Backbone as JSON Lines, residues from 0, in Angstrom:
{"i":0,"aa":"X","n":[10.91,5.96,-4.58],"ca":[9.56,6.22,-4.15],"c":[8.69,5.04,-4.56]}
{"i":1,"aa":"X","n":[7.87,4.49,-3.66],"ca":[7.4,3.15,-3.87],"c":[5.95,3.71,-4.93]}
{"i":2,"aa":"X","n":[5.15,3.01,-5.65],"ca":[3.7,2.61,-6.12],"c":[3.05,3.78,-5.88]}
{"i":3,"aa":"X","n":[3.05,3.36,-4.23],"ca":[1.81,3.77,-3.56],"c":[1.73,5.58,-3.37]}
{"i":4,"aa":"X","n":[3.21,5.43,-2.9],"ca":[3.93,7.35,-3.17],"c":[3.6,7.94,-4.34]}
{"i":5,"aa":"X","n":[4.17,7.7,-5.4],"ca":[3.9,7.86,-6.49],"c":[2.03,8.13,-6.93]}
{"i":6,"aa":"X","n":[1.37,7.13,-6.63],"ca":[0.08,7.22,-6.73],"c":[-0.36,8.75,-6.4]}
{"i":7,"aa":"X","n":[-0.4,8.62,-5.24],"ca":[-0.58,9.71,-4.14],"c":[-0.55,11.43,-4.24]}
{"i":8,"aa":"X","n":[1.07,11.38,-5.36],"ca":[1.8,12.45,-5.18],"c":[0.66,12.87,-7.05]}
{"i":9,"aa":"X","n":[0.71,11.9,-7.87],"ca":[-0.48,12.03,-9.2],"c":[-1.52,12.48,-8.73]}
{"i":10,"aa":"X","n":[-2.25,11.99,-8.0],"ca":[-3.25,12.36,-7.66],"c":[-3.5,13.41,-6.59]}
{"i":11,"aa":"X","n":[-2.23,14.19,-5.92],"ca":[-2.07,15.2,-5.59],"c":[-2.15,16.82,-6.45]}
{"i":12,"aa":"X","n":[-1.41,16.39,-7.81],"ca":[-1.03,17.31,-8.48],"c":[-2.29,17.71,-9.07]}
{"i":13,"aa":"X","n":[-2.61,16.25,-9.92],"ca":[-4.57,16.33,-10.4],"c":[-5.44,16.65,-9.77]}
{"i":14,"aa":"X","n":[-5.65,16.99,-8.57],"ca":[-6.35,17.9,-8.37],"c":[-7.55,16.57,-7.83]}
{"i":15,"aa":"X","n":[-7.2,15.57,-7.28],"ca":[-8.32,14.38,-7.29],"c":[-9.25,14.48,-6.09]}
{"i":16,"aa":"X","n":[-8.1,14.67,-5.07],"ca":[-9.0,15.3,-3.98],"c":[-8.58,16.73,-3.52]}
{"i":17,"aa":"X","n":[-9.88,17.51,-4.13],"ca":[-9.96,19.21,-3.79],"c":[-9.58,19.44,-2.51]}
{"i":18,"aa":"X","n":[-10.3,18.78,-1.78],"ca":[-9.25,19.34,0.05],"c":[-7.96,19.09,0.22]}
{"i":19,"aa":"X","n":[-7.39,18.18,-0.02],"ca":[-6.04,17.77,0.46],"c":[-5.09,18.62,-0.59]}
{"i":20,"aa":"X","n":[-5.31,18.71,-2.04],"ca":[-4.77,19.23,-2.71],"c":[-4.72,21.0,-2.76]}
{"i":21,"aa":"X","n":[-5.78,21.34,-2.25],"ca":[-5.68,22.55,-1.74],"c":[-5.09,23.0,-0.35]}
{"i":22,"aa":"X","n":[-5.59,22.07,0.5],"ca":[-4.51,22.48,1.58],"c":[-3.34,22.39,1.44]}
{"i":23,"aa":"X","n":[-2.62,21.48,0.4],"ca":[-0.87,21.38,0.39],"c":[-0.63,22.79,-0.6]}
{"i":24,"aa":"X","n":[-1.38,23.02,-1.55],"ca":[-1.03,23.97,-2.4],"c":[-1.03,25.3,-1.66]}
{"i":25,"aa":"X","n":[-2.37,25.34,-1.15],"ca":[-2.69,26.61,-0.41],"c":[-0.94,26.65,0.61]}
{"i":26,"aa":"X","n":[-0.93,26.24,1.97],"ca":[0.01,26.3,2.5],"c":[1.61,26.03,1.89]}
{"i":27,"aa":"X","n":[2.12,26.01,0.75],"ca":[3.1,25.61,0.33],"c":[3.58,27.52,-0.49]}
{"i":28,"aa":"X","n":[2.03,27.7,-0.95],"ca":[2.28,28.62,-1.66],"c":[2.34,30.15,-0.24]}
{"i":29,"aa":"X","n":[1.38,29.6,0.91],"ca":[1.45,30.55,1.91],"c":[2.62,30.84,2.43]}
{"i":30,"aa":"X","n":[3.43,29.67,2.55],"ca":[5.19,29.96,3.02],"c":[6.07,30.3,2.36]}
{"i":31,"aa":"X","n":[5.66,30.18,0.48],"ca":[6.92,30.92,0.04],"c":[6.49,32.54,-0.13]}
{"i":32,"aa":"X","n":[5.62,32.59,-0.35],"ca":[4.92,34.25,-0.26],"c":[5.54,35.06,1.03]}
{"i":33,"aa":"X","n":[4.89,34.17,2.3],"ca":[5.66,34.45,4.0],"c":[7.11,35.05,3.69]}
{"i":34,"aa":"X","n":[8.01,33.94,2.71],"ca":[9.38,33.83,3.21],"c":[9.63,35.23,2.23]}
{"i":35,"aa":"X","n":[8.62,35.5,1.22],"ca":[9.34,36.75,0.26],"c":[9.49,37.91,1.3]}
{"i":36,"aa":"X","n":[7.96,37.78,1.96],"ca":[8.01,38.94,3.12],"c":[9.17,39.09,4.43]}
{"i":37,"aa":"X","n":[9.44,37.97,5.07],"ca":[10.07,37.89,6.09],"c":[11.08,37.08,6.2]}
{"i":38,"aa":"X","n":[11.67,37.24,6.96],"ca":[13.22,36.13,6.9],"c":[12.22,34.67,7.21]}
{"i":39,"aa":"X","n":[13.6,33.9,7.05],"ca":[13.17,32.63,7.25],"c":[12.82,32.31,8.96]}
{"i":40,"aa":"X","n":[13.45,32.81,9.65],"ca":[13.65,32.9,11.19],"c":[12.45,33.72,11.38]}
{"i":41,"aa":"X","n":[12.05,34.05,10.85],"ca":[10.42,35.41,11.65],"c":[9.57,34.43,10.8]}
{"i":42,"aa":"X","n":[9.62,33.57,9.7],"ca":[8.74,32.44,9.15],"c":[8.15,31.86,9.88]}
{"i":43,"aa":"X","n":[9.74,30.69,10.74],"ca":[9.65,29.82,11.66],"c":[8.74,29.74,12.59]}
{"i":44,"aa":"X","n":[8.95,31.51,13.35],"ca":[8.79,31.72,14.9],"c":[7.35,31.72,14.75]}
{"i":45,"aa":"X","n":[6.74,33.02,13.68],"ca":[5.23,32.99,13.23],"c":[4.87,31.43,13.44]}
{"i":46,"aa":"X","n":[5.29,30.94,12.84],"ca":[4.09,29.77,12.31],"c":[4.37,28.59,13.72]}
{"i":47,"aa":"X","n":[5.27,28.74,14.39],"ca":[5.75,27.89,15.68],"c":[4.77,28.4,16.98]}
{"i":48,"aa":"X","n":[4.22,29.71,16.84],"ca":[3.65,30.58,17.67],"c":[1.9,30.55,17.65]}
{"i":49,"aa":"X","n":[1.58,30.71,16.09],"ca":[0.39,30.18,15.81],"c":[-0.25,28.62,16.34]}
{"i":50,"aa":"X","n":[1.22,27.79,15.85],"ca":[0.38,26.53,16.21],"c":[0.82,26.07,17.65]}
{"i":51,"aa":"X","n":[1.45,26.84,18.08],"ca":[1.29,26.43,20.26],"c":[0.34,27.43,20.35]}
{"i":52,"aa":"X","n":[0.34,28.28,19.97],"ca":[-1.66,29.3,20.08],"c":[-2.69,28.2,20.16]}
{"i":53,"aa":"X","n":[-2.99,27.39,19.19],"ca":[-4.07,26.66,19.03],"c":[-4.29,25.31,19.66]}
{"i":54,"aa":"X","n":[-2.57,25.19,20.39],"ca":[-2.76,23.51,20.91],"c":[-2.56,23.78,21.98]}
{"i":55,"aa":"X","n":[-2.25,24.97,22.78],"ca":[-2.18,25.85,23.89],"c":[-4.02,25.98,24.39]}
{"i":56,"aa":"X","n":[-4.5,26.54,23.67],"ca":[-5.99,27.12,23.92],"c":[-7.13,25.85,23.56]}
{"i":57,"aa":"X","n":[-6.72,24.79,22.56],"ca":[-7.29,23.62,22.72],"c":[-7.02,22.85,23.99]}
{"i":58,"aa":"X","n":[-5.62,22.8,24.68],"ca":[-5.97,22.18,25.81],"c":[-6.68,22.51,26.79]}
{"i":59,"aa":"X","n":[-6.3,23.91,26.92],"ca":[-7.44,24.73,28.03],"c":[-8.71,24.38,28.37]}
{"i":60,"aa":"X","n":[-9.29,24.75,26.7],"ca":[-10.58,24.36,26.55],"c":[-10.96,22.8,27.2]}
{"i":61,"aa":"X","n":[-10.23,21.54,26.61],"ca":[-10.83,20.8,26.96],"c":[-10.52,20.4,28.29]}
{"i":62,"aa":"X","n":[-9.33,21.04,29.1],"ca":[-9.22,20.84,30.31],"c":[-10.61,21.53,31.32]}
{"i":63,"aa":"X","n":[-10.91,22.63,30.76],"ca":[-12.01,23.51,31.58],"c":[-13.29,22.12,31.32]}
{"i":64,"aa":"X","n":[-13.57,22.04,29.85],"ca":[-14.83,21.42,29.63],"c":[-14.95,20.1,30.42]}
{"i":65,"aa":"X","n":[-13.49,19.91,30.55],"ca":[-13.59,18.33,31.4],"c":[-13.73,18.54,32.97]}
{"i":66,"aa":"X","n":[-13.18,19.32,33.37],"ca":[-13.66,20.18,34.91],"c":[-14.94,20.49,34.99]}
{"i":67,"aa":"X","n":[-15.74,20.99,33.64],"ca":[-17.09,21.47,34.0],"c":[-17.99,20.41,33.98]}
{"i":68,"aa":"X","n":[-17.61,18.78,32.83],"ca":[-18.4,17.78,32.9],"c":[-18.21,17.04,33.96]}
{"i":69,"aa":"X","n":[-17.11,16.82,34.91],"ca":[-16.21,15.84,35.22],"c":[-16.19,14.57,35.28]}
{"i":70,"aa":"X","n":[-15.15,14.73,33.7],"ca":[-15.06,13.53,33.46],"c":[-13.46,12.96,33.52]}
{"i":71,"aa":"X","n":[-13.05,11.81,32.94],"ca":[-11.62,11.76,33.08],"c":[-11.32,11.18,31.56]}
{"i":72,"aa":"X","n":[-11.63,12.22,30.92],"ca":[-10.94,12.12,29.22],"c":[-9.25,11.98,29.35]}
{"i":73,"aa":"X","n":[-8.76,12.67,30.39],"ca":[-7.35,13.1,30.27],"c":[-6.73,13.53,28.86]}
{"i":74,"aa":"X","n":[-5.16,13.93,29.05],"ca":[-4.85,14.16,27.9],"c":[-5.71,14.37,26.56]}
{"i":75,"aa":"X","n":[-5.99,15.85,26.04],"ca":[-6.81,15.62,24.69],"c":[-6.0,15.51,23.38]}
{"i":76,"aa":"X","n":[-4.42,15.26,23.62],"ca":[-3.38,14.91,22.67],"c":[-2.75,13.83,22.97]}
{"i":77,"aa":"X","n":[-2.64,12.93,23.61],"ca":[-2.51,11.41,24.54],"c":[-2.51,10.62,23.3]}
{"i":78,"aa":"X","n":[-3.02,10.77,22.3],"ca":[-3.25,9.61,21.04],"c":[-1.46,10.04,20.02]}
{"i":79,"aa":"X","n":[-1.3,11.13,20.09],"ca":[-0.52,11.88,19.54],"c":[1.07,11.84,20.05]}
{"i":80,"aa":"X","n":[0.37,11.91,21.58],"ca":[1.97,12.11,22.19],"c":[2.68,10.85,22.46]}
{"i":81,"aa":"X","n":[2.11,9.24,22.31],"ca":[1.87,7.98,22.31],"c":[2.73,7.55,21.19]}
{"i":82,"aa":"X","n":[2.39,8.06,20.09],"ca":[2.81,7.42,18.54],"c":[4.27,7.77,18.57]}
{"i":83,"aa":"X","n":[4.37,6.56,18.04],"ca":[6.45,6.74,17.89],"c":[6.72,7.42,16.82]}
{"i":84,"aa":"X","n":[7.15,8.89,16.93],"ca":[7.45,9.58,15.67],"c":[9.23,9.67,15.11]}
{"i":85,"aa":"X","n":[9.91,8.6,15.58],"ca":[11.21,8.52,15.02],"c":[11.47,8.06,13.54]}
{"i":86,"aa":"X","n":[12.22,8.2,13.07],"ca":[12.51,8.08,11.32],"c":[13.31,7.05,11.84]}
{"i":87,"aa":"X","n":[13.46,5.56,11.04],"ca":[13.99,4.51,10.99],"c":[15.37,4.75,10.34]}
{"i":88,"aa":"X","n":[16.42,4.15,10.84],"ca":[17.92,4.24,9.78],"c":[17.6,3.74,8.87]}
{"i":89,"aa":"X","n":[16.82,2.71,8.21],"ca":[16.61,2.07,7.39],"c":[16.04,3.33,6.06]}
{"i":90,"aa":"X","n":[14.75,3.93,6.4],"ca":[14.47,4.86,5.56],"c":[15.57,6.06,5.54]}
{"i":91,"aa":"X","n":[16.34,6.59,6.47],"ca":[17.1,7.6,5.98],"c":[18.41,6.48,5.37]}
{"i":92,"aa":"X","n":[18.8,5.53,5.33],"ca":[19.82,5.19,4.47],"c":[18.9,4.59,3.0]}
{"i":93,"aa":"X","n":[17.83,4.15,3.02],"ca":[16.96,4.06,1.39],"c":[17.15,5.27,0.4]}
{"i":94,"aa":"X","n":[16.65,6.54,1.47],"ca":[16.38,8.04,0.55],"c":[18.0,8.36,0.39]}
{"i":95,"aa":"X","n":[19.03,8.22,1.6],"ca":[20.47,9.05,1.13],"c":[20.89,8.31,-0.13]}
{"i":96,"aa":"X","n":[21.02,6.79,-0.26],"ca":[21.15,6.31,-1.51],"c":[20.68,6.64,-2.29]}
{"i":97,"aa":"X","n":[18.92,6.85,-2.32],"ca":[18.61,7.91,-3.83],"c":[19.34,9.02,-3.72]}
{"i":98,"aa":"X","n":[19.5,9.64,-2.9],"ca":[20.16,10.88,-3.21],"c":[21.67,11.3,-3.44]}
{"i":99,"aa":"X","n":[22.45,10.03,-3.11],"ca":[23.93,9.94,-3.58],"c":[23.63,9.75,-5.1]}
{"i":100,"aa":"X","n":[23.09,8.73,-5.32],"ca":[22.5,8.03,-7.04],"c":[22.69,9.55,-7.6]}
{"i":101,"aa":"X","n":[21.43,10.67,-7.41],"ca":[21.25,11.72,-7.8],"c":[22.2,12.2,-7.81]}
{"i":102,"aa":"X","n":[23.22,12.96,-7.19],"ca":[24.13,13.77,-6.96],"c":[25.31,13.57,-8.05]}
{"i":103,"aa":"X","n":[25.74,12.14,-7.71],"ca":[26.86,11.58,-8.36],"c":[26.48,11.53,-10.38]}
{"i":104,"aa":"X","n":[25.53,11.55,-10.56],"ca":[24.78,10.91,-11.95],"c":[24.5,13.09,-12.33]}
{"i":105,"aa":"X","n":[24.51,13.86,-11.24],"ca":[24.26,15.3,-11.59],"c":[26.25,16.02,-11.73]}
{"i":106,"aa":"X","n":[26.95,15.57,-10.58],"ca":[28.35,15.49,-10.91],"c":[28.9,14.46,-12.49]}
{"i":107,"aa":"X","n":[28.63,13.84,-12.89],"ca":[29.31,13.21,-13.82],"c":[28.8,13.87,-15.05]}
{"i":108,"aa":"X","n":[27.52,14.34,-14.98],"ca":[27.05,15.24,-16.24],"c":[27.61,16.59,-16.49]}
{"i":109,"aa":"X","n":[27.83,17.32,-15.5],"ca":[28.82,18.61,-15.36],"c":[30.0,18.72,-16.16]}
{"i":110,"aa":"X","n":[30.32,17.34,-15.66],"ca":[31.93,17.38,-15.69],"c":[31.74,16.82,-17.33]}
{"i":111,"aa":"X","n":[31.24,16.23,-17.83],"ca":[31.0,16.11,-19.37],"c":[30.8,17.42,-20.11]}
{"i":112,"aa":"X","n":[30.0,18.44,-19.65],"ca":[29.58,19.47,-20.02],"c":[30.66,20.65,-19.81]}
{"i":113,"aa":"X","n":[31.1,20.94,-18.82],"ca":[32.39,21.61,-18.58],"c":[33.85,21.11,-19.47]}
{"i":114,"aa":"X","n":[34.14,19.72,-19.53],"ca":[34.94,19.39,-19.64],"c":[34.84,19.37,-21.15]}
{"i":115,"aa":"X","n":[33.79,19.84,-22.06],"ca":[33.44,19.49,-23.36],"c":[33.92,18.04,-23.76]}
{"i":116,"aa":"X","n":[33.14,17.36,-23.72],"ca":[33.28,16.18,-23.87],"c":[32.23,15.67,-25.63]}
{"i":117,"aa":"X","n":[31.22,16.67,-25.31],"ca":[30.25,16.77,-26.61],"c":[30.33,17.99,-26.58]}
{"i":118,"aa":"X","n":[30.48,18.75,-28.0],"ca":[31.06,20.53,-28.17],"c":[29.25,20.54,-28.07]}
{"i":119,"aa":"X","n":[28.37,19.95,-29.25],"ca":[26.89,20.47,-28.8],"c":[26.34,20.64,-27.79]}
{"i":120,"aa":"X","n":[25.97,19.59,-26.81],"ca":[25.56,19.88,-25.1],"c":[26.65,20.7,-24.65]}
{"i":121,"aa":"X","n":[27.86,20.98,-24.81],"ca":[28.15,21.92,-24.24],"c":[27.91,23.56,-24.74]}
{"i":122,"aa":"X","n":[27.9,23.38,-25.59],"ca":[27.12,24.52,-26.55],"c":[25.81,25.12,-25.96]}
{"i":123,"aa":"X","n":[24.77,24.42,-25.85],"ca":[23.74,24.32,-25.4],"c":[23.59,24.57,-24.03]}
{"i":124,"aa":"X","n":[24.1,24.09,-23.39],"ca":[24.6,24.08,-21.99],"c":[25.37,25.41,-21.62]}
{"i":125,"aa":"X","n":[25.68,26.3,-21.69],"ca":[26.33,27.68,-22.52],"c":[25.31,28.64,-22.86]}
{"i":126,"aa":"X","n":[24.78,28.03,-23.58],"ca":[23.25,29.13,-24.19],"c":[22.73,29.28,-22.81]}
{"i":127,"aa":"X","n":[21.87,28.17,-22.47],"ca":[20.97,28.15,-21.0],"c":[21.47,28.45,-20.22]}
{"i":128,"aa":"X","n":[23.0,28.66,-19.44],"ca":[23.48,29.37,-18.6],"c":[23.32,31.19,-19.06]}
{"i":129,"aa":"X","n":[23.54,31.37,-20.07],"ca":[23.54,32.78,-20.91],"c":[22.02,32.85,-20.62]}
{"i":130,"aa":"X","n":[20.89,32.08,-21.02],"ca":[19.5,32.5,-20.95],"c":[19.45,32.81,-19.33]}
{"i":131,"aa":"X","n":[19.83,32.04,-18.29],"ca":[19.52,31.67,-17.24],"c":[19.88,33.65,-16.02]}
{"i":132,"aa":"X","n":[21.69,33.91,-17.04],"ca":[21.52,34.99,-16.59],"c":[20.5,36.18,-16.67]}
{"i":133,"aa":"X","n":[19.83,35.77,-17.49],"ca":[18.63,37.12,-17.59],"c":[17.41,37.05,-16.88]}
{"i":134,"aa":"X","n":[16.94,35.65,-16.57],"ca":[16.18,34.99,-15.88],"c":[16.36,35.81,-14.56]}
{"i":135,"aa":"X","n":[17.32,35.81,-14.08],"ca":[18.2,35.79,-13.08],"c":[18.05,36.91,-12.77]}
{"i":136,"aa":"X","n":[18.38,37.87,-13.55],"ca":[18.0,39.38,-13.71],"c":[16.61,40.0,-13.21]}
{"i":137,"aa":"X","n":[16.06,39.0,-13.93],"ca":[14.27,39.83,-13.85],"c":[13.9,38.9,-12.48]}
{"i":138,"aa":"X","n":[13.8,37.69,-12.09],"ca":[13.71,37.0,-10.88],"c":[14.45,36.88,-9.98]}
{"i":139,"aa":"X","n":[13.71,36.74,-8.86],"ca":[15.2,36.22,-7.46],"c":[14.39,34.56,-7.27]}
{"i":140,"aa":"X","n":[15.56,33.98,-6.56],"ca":[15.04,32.75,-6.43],"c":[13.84,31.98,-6.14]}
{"i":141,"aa":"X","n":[12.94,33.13,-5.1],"ca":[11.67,32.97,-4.42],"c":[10.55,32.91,-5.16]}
{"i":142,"aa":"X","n":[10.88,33.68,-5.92],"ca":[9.64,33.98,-7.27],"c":[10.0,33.11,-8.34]}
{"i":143,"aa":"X","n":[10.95,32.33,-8.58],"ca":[10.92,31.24,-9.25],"c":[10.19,29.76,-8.91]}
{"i":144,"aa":"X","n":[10.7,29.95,-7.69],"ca":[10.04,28.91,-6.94],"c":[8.65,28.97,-6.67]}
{"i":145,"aa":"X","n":[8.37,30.34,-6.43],"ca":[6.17,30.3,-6.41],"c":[5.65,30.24,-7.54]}
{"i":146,"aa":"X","n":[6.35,30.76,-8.56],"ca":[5.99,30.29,-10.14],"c":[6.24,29.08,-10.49]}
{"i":147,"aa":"X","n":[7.33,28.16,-10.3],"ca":[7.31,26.75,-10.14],"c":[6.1,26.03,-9.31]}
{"i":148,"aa":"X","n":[5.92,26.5,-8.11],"ca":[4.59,25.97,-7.35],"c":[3.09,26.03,-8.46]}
{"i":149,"aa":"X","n":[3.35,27.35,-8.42],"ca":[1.93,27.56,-9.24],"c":[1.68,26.65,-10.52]}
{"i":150,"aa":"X","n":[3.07,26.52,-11.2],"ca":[2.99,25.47,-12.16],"c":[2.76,24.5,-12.23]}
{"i":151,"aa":"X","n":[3.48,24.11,-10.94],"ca":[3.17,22.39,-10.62],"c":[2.18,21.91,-10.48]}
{"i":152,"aa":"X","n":[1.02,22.74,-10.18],"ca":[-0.4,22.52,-9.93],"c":[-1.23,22.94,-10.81]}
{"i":153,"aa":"X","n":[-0.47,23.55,-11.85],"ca":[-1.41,24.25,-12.65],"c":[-1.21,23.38,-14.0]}
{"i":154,"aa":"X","n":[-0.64,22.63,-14.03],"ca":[0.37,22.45,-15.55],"c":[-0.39,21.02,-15.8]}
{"i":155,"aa":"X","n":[-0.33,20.4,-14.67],"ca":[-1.23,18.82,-15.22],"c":[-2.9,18.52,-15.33]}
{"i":156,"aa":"X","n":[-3.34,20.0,-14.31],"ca":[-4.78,19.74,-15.44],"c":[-5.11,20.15,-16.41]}
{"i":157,"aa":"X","n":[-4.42,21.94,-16.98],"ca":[-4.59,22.07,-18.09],"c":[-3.72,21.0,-18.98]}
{"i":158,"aa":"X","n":[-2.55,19.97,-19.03],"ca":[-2.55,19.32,-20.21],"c":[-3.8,18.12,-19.97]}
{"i":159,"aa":"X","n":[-4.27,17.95,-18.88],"ca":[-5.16,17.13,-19.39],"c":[-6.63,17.16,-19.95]}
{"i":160,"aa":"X","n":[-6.62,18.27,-19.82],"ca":[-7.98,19.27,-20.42],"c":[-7.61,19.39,-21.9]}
{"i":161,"aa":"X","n":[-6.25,19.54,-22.2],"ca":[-6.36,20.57,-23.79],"c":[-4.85,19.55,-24.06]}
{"i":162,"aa":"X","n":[-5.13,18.12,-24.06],"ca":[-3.78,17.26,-24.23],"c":[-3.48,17.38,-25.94]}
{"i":163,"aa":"X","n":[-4.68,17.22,-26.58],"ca":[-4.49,17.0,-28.24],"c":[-3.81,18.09,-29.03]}
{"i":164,"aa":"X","n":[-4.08,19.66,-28.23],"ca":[-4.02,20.69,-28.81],"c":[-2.59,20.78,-28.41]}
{"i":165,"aa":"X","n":[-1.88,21.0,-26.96],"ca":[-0.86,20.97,-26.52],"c":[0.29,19.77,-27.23]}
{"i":166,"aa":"X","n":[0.03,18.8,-27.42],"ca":[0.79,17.9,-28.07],"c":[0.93,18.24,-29.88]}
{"i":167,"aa":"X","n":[0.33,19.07,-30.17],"ca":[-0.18,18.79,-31.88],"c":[1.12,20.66,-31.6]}
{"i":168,"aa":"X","n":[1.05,21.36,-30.74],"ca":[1.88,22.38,-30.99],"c":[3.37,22.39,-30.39]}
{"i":169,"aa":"X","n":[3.16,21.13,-29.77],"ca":[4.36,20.67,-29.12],"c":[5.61,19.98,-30.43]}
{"i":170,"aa":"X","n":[4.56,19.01,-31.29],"ca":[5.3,18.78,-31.91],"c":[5.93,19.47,-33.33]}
{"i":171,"aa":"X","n":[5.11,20.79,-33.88],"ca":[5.08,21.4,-34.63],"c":[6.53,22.52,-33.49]}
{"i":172,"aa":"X","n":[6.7,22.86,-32.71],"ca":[7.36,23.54,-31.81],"c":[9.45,22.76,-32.25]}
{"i":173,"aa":"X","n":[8.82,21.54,-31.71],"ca":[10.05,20.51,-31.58],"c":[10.77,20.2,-33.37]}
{"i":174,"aa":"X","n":[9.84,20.1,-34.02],"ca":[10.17,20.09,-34.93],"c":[11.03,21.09,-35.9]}
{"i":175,"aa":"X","n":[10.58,22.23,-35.49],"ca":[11.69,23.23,-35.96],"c":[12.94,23.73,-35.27]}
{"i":176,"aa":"X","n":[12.72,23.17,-33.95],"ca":[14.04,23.13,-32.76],"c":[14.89,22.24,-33.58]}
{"i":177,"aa":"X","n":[14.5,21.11,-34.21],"ca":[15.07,20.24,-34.32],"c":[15.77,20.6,-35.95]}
{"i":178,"aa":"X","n":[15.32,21.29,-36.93],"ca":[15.72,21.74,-37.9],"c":[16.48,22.52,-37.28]}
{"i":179,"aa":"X","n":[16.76,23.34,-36.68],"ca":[17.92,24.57,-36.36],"c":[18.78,23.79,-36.13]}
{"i":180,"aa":"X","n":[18.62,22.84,-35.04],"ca":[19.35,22.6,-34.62],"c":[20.33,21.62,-35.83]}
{"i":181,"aa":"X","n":[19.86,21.23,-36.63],"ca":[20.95,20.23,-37.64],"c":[21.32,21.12,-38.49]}
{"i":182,"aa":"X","n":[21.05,22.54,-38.5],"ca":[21.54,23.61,-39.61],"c":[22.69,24.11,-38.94]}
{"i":183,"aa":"X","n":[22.6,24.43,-37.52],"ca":[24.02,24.76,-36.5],"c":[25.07,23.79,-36.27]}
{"i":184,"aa":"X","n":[24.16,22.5,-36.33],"ca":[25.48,21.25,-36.06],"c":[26.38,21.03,-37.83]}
{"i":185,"aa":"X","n":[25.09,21.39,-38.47],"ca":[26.14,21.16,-40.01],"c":[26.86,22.3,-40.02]}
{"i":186,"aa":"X","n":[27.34,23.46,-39.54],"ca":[28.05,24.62,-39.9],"c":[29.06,24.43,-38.74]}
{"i":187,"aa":"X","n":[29.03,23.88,-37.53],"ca":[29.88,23.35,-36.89],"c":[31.21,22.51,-37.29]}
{"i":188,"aa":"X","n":[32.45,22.64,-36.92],"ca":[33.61,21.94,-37.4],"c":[33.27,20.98,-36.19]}
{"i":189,"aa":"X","n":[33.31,19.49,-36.5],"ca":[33.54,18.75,-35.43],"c":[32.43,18.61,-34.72]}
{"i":190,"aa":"X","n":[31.42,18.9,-35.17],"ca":[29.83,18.27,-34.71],"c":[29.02,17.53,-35.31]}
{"i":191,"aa":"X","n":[28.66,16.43,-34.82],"ca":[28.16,15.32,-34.89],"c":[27.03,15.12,-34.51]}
{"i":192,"aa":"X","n":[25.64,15.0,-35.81],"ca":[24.17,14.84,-35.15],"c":[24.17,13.82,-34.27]}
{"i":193,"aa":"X","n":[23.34,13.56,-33.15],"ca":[23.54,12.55,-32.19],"c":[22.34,11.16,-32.94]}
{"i":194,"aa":"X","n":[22.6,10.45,-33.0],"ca":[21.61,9.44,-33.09],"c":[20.74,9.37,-32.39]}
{"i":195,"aa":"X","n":[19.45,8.87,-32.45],"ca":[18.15,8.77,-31.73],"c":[17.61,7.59,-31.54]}
């Protein structure tokens, strides 16, 4: 993701510009709510139906209004239907390389973790699958994901509102993670604190 992406996507989350950031939030959070209600296929059709509703009845309109002025506006989507909207091979072979990178670097960690390669991360790795089933229990995937949404938007202005307080219990938090954790690795046969 270049600079400028990156920029963009910060100042998406922050909340920098209230319209744009509300319209992605608003509609992001409107479709996973949609999808709790309805299949993904009655999602589609809805929202495929709505917006030929509006570009359906916008042409009308300006076809009538241009009959009633007569003028020769033509086409009132002509700017739209003009623009070359093809995806370059170039950008889908940039992003599949990030995303092989990803995949392969998410496969080689598994297989460390499965394969116990470190008994602690796999240990650990064990717990959070064990936590994950209960998670699992009380949530279905959808509602993880609108609680993830909600977070994602919610999470970087409150730390930047209340950063001193959040960091000062963060590290008082970490710090006793970090004592357990060398009290379990010393009672461990064959575990080794990791260096830092």
């Amino acid at each position: 993701m270049s600079e400028m992406d990156s920029k963009q996507v910060v100042d998406l989350l922050y909340w920098r510009d209230l319209q744009r950031t509300g319209v992605v939030f608003g509609a992001s959070l409107l479709l996973l709510l949609s999808l709790s209600v309805c299949s993904i296929i009655s999602v589609i059709s809805y929202v495929a139906l709505a917006l030929l509703s509006v570009t359906i009845s916008f042409r009308i309109y300006k076809g009538i209004l241009q009959a009633v002025q007569k003028s020769e506006d033509g086409h009132p989507f002509k700017m739209y239907l003009d623009k070359d909207i093809g995806i370059s091979s170039e950008l889908v072979q940039k992003y599949s390389d990030t995303a092989l990178a990803h995949i392969n670097c998410v496969i080689k960690e598994l297989r460390r973790l499965f394969l116990v390669e470190d008994l602690v991360d796999s240990l650990k790795f064990a717990v959070f699958m064990w936590i994950l089933t209960y998670v699992g229990a009380l949530f279905n995937g959808l509602t993880l994901l609108i609680m993830g949404l909600i977070g994602t938007f919610s999470w970087p202005v409150i730390y930047e509102k209340h950063q001193a307080q959040i960091d000062h219990y963060y590290g008082l938090v970490n710090k006793q993670i970090k004592d357990v954790m060398g009290k379990i690795q010393a009672k461990i046969p064959g575990a080794k604190p990791k260096t830092e």
